[in-house]
Short mmCIF file of C-alpha atoms in Angstrom, two decimals:
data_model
loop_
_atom_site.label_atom_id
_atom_site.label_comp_id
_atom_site.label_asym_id
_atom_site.label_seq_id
_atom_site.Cartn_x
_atom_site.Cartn_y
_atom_site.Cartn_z
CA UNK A 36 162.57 254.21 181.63
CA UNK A 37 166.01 253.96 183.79
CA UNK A 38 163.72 255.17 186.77
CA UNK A 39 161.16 253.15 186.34
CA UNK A 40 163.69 249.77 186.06
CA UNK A 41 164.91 251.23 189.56
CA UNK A 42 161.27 251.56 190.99
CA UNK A 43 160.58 247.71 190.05
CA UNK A 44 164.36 246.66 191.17
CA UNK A 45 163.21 248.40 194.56
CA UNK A 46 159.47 246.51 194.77
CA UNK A 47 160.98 243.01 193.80
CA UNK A 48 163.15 243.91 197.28
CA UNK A 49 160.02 244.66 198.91
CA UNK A 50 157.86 241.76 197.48
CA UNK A 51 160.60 239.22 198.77
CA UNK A 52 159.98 240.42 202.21
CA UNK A 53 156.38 241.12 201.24
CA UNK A 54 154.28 238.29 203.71
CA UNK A 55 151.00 236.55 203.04
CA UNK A 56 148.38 237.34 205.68
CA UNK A 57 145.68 234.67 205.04
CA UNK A 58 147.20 230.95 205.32
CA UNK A 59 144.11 229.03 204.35
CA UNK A 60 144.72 226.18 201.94
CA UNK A 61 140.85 226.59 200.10
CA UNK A 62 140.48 229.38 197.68
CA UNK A 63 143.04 231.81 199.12
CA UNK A 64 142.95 235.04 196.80
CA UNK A 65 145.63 236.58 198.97
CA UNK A 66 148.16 233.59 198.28
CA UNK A 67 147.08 233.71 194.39
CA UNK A 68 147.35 237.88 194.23
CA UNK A 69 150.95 237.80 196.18
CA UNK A 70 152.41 234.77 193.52
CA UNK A 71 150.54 236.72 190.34
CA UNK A 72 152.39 240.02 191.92
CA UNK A 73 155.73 238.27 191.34
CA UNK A 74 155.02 237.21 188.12
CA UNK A 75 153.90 240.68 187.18
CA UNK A 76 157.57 242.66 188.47
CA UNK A 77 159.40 239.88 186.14
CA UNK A 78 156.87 240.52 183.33
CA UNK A 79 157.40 244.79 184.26
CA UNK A 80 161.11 244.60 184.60
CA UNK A 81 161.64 242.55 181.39
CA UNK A 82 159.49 245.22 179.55
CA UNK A 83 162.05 247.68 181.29
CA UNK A 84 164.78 246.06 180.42
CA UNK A 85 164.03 244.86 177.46
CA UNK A 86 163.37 248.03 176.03
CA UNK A 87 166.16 250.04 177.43
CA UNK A 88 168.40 247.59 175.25
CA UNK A 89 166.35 248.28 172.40
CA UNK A 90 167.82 251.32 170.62
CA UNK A 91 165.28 252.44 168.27
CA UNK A 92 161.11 252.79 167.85
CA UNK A 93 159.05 249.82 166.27
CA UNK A 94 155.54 249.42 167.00
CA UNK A 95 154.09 250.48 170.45
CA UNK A 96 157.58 250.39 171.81
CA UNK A 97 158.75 254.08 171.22
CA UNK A 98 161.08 256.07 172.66
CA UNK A 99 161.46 259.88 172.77
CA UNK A 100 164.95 259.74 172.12
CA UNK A 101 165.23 257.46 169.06
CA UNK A 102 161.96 257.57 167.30
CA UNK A 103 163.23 256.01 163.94
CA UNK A 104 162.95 252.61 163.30
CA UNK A 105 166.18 250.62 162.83
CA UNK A 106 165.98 247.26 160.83
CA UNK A 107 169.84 247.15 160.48
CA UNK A 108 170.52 246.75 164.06
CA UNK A 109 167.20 245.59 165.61
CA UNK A 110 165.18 243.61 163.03
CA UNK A 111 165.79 241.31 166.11
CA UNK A 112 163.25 239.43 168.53
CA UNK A 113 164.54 240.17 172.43
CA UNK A 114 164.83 237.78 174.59
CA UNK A 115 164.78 237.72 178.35
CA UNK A 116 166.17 234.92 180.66
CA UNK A 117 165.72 235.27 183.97
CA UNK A 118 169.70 234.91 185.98
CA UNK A 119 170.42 236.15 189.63
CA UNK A 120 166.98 237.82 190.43
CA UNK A 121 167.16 239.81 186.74
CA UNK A 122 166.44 239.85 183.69
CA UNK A 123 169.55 239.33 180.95
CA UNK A 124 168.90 240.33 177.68
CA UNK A 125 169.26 238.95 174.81
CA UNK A 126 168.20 238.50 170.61
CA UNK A 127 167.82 235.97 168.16
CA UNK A 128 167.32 236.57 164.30
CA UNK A 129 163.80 237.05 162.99
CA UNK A 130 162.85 234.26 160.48
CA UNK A 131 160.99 236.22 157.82
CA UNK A 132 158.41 234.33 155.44
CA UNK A 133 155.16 235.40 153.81
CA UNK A 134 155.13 239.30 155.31
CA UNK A 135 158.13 241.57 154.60
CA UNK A 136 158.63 244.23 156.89
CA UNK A 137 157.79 247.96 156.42
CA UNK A 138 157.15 250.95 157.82
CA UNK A 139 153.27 251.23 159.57
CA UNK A 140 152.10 254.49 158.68
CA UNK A 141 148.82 255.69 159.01
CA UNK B 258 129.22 257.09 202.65
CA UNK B 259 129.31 254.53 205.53
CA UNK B 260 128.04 251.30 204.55
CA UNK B 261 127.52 247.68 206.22
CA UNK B 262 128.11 244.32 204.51
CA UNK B 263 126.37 241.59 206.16
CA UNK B 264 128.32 239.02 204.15
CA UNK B 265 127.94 235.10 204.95
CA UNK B 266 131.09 233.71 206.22
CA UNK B 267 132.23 229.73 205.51
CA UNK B 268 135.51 228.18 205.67
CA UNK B 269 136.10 224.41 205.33
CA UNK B 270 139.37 224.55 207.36
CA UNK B 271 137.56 226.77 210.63
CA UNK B 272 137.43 224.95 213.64
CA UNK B 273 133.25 224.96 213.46
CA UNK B 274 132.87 224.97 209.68
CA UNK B 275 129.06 226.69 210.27
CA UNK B 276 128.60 229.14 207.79
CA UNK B 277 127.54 232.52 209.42
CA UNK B 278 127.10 236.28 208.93
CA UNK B 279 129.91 238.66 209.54
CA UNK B 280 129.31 242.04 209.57
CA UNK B 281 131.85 244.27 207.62
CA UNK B 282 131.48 248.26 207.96
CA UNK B 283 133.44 250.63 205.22
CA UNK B 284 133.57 253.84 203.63
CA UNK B 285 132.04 253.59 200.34
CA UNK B 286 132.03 255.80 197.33
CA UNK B 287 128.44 256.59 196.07
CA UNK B 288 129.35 255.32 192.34
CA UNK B 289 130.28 251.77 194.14
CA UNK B 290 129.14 248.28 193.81
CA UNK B 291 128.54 245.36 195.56
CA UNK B 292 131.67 243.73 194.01
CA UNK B 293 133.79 247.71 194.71
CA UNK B 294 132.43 246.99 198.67
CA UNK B 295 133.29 243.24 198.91
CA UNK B 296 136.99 244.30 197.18
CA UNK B 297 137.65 247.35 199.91
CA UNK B 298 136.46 244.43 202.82
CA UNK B 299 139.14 242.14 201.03
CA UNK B 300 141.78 244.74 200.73
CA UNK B 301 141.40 246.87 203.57
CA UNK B 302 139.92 244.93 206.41
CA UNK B 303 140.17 241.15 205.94
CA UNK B 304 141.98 239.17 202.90
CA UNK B 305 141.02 236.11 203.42
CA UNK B 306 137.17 236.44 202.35
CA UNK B 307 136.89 234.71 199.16
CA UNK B 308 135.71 236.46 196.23
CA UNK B 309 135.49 235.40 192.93
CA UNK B 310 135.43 238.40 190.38
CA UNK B 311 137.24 239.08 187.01
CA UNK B 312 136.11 241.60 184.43
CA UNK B 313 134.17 244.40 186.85
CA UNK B 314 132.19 245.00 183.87
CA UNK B 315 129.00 242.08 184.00
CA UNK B 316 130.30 240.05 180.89
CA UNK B 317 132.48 237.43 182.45
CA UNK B 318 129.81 235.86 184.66
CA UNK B 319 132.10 235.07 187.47
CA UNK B 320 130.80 236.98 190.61
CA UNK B 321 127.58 236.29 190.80
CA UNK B 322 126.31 235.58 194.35
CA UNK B 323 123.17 236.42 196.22
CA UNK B 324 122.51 240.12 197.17
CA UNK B 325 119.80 240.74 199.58
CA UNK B 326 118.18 237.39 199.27
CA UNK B 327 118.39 236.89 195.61
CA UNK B 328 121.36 236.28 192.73
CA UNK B 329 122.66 238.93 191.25
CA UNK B 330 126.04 240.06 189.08
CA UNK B 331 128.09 242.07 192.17
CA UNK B 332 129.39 243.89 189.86
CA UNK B 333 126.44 244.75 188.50
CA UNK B 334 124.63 245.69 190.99
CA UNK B 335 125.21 249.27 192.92
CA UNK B 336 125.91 249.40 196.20
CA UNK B 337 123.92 252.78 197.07
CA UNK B 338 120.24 251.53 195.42
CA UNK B 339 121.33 247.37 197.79
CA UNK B 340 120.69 249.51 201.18
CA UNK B 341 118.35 248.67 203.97
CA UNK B 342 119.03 250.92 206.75
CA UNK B 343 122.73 251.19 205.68
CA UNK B 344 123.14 247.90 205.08
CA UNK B 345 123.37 244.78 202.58
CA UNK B 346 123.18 241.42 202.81
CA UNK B 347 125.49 239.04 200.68
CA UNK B 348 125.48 235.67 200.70
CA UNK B 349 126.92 232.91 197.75
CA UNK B 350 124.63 231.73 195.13
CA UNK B 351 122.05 228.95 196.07
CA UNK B 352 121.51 225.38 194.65
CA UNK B 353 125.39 224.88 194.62
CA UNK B 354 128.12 223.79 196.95
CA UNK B 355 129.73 226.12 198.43
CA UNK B 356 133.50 226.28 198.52
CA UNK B 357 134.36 229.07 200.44
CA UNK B 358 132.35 232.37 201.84
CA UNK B 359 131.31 233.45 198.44
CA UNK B 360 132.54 231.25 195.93
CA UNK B 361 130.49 228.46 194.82
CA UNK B 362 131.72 224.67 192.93
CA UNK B 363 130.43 225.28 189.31
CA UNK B 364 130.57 221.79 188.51
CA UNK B 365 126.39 221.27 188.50
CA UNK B 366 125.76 224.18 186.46
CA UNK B 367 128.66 222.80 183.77
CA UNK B 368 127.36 219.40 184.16
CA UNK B 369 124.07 220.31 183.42
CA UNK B 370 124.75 222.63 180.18
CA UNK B 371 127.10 219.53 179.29
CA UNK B 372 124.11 217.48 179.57
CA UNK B 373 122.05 219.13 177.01
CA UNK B 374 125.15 218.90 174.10
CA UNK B 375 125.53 222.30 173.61
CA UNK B 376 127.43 222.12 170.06
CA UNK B 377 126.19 222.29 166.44
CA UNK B 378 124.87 219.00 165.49
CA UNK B 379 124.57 219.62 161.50
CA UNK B 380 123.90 216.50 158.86
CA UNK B 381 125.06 216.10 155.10
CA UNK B 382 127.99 216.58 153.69
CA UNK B 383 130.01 219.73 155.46
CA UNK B 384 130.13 222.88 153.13
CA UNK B 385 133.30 223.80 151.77
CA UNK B 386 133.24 227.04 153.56
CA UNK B 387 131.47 228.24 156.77
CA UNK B 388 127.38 226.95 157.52
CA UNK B 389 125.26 229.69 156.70
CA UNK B 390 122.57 230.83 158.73
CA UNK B 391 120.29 233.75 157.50
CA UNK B 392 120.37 236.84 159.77
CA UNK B 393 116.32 236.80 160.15
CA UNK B 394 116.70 233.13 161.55
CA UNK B 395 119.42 233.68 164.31
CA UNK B 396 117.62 236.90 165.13
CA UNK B 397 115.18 234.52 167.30
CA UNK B 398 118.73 233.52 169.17
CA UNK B 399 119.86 236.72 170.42
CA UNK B 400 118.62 236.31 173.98
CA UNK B 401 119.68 233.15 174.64
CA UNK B 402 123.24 233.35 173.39
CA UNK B 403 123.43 236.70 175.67
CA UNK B 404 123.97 233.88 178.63
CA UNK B 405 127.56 234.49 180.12
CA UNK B 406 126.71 231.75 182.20
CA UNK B 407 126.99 232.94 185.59
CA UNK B 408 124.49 230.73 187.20
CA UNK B 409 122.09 233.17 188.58
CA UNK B 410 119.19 231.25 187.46
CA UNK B 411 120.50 228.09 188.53
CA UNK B 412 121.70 229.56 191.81
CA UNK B 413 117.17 230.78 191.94
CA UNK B 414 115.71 228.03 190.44
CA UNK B 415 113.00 226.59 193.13
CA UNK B 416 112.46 223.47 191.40
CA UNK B 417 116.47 222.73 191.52
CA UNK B 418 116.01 223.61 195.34
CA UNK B 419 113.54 220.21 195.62
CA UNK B 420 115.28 217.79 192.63
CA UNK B 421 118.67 218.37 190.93
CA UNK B 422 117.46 216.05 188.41
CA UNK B 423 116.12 219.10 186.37
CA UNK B 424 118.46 220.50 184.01
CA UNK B 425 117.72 224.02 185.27
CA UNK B 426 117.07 227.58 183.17
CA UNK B 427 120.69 227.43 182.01
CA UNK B 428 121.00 224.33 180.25
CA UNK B 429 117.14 224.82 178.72
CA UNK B 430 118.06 228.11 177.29
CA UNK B 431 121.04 226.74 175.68
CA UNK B 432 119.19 223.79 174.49
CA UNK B 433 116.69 226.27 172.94
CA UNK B 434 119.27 228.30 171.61
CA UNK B 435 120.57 224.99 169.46
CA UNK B 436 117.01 223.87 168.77
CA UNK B 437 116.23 227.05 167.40
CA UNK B 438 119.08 227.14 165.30
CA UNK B 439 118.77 226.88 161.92
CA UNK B 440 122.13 224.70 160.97
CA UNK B 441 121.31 222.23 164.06
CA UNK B 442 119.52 218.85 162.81
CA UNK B 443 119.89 217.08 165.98
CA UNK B 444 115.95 218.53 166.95
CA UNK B 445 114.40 215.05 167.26
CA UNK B 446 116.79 213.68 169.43
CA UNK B 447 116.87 217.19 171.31
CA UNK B 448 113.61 217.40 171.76
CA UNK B 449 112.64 213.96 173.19
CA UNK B 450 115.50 214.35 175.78
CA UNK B 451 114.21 218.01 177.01
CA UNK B 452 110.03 215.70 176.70
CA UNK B 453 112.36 213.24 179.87
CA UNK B 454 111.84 213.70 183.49
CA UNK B 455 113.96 216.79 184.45
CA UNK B 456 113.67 218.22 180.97
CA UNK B 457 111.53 221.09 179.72
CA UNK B 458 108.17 220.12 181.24
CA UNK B 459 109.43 219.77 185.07
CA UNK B 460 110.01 223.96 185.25
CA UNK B 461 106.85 225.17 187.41
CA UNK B 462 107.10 228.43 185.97
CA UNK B 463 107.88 230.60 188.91
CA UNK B 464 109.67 233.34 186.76
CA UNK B 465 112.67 233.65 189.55
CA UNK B 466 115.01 232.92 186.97
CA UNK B 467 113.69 235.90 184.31
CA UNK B 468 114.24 238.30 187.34
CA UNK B 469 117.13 237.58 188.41
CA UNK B 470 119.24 237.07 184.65
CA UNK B 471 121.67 239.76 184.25
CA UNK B 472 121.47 239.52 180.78
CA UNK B 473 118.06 239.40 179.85
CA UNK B 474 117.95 235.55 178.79
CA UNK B 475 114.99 235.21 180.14
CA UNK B 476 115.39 231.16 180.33
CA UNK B 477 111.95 230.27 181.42
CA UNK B 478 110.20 232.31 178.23
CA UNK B 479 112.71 229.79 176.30
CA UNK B 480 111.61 226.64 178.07
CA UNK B 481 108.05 227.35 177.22
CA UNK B 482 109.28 227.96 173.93
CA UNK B 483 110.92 224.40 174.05
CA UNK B 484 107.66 223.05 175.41
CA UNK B 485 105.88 224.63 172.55
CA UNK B 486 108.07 223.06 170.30
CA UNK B 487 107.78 219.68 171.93
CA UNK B 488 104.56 219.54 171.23
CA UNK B 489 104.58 220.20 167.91
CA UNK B 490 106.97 217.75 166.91
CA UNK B 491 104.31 215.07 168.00
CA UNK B 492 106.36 213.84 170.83
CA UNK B 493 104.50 211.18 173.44
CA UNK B 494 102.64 213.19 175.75
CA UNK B 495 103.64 214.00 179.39
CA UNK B 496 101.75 214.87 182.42
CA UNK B 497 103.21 218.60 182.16
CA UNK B 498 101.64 218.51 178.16
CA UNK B 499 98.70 216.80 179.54
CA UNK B 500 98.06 219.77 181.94
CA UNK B 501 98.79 222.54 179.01
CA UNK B 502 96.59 220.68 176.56
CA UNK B 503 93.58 219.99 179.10
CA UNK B 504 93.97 223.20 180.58
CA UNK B 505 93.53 224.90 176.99
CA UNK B 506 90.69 222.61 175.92
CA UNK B 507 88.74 223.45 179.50
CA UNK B 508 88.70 226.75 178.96
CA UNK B 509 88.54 227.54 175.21
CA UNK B 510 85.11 225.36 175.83
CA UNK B 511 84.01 226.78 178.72
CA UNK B 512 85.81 230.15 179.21
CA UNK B 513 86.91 228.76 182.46
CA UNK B 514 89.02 225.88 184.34
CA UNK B 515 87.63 222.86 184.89
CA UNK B 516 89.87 221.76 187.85
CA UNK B 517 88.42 217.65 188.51
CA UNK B 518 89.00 217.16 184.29
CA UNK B 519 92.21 218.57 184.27
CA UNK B 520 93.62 216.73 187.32
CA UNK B 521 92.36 213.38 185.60
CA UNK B 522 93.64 214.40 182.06
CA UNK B 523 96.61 215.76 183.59
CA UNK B 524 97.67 211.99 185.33
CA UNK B 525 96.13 210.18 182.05
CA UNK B 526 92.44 208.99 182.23
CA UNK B 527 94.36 205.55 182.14
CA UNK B 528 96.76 205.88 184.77
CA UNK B 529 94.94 203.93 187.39
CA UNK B 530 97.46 203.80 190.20
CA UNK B 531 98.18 207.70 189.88
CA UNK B 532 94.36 207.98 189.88
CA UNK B 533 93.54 206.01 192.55
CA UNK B 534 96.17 207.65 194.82
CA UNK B 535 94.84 211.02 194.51
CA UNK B 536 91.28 209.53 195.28
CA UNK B 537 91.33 209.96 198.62
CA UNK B 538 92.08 213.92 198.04
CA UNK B 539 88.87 213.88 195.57
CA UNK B 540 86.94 212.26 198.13
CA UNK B 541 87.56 214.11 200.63
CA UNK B 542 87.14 217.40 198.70
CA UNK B 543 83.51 215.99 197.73
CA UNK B 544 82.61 215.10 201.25
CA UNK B 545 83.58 218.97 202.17
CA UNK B 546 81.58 219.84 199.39
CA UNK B 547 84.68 221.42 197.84
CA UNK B 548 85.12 219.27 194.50
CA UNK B 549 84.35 221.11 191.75
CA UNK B 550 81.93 219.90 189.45
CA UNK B 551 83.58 218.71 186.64
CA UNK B 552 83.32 216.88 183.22
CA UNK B 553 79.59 216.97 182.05
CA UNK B 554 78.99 219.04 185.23
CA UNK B 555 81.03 221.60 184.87
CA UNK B 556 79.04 224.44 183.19
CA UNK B 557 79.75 227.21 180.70
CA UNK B 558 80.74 230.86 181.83
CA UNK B 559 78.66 233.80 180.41
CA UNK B 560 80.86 235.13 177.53
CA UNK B 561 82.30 231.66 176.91
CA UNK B 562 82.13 232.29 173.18
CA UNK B 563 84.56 235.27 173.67
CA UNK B 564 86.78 233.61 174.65
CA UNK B 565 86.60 230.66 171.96
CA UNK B 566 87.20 233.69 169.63
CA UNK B 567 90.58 234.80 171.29
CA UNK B 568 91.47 231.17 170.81
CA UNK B 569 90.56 230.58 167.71
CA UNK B 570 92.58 234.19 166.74
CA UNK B 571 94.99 232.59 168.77
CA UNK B 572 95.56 229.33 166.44
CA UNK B 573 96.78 231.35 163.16
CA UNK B 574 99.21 233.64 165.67
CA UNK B 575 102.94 233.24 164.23
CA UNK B 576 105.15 231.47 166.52
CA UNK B 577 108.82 232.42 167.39
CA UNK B 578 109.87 228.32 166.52
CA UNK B 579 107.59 228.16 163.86
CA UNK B 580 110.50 228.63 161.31
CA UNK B 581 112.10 225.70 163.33
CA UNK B 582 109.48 223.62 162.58
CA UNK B 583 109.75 223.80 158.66
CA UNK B 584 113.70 224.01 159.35
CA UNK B 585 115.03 220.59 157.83
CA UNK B 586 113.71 221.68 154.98
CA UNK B 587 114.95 225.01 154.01
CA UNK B 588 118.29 224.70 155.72
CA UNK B 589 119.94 223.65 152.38
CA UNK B 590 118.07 225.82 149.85
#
């Protein structure tokens, strides 16, 4: 996961140099696929990021090295905020009403 | 394998704004399709040919366009069986405005499935929980709800190529599909729009549309469904029901057309202006000797009776809409 947030740190530096071919102002696909590829290294680096911070396995995020579940620490929602080019992490409290939460085992 | 795109070219913003063929050559994989071909040209060679395209997979209904003369799903159609002499022509879908090379302004086809209300229109009181529609009655509704409206019919439909005015295979399918449905009890006011000019009765029953539906739809079957139905809710006759009705009566009498009656029944024996128009066209026919002899001259063919039979067999035949037909009174049972 650390290599892969240096592989996207490394293609947001090439995407800023990255430059759009086609300059026509009527349906211009290449304009549209170079803005959604921005949008898709913030949404890749905040899943990165996000879940190098996260210290435990819930759901489809798992990791290898903690695979246990931690409600103590991480019963948490992440949040990402975009600062300087990166993502900064951070969590807010999860408001729990009508579903309590336990393990998913199948 | 090496394969050749003939694909039609237009940008609003060129100098000369003339649409025109540009010929694209590319390596292509044998398992490719039009859409894989038009994607390698707009990666590889030249990004700004506009392609509209989203799910690869013939469901979303965005990329049709018009491969080797008629509309087809790109992404539906394989590059390998497209070939003539190596090569394919693509061009965007007919009957709409074209934005840019192969991207077309939906607006007409939306406008015109707009046009025929294409929402439950149910009466009463609304059920506490969901309508309920038996399985065996939205059967019948299968094919017409399988539009992903992509416009291929639309794009193919000759009579839109001579009047917009029609509402097009789209829009009638989806007006079927609601008129056929069993919760829907807006049929009266359905059906005497679709009886209008540019409604069910204007479609000259070319069958481009059947062929060229990715989806099996088959929107012209459904607007002679719709006609059927038409007619049996006793609406105010047209020339197009005029033609069906005289058409039938000439030749369960006769076992053959009588082509003078059914011209004259078709207008409306009353309609002197249309009649007297189309005089000059009889009358010159008759001076040819080519009119043929019609009304108490036009005789019986050998075996006429045979086919009196089939018709009469035909009368008790079940009808896909006949459920409709007894509809506003079973839907609350």
């Amino acid at each position: 996961m650390a290599a892969a947030h240096d592989k996207i740190k490394e293609l947001k530096e090439r995407y800023a140099k990255l430059p759009v071919a086609h300059k026509g102002a009527v349906y211009n696909t290449d304009l549209i696929f170079h803005i959604e590829l921005g949008y898709m290294l913030d949404a890749a680096e905040t899943i990165c990021a996000s879940g190098l911070v996260r210290k435990e396995s819930r759901g489809a995020h798992y990791r290898r090295d903690i695979p246990q579940r931690n409600d103590e620490e991480w019963l948490r929602h992440t949040t990402a905020v975009l600062e300087d080019g990166a993502a900064r992490i951070g969590t807010l409290p999860v408001t729990i009403t009508e579903w309590q939460p336990e393990a998913r085992v199948y | 394998m090496q394969v050749t795109l003939n694909v039609k070219r237009y940008d609003p913003e060129a100098a000369d704004p003339t649409a025109c063929f540009e010929e694209f050559r590319i390596e292509a994989e044998s398992h490719f399709t039009v859409l894989d071909g038009l994607i390698k040209v707009r990666e590889e060679v030249d990004p700004s040919l506009a392609v509209r395209c989203s799910c690869r997979a013939s469901i979303c209904g965005s990329c049709a366009m018009r491969v080797n003369g008629h509309a087809a799903l790109a992404c539906k159609t394989k590059l390998s069986t497209s070939l003539h002499d190596g090569a394919v022509s693509v061009e965007p879908m007919g009957n709409q405005r074209v934005v840019k090379d192969l991207v077309t302004d939906a607006s007409l086809f939306w406008g015109k499935i707009r046009a025929v209300e294409p929402f439950l229109q149910p009466k009463g009181p609304e059920p506490e929980e969901e309508y309920i529609a038996s399985n065996d009655a939205m059967l019948n509704l299968i094919t017409p709800m399988g539009c992903i409206m992509c416009g291929a019919c639309v794009s193919d439909c000759t009579v839109l190529e001579v009047d917009k005015n029609f509402l097009g295979p789209a829009a009638l399918a989806k007006a079927y599909r609601f008129v056929g449905d069993p919760r829907d009890e807006a049929d009266a006011d359905r059906l005497s729009t679709l009886n209008e000019y540019g409604g069910a009765w204007d479609c000259t029953r070319c069958y481009e549309c059947v062929q060229v539906c990715p989806k099996g739809v088959a929107p012209m079957d459904r607007i002679m469904e719709l006609r059927e139905a038409i007619q049996r809710a006793g609406l105010p006759s047209t020339i197009g029901s005029r033609h069906v009705d005289s058409f039938a009566r000439s030749v369960a009498r006769s076992g053959w057309l009588d082509e003078t009656l059914l011209a004259v029944e078709s207008w409306g024996k009353f309609n002197v202006p249309k009649l007297m128009a189309s005089a000059p066209v009889g009358i010159r026919a008759l001076v040819r000797g080519k009119l043929p002899k019609g009304g108490p001259l036009h005789h019986k063919r050998p075996g006429a009776k045979n086919v009196e039979r089939i018709f009469r067999r035909l009368e008790h035949a079940p009808s896909t809409l006949a459920a409709v037909a007894s509809k506003s009174g079973s839907a609350h049972d």
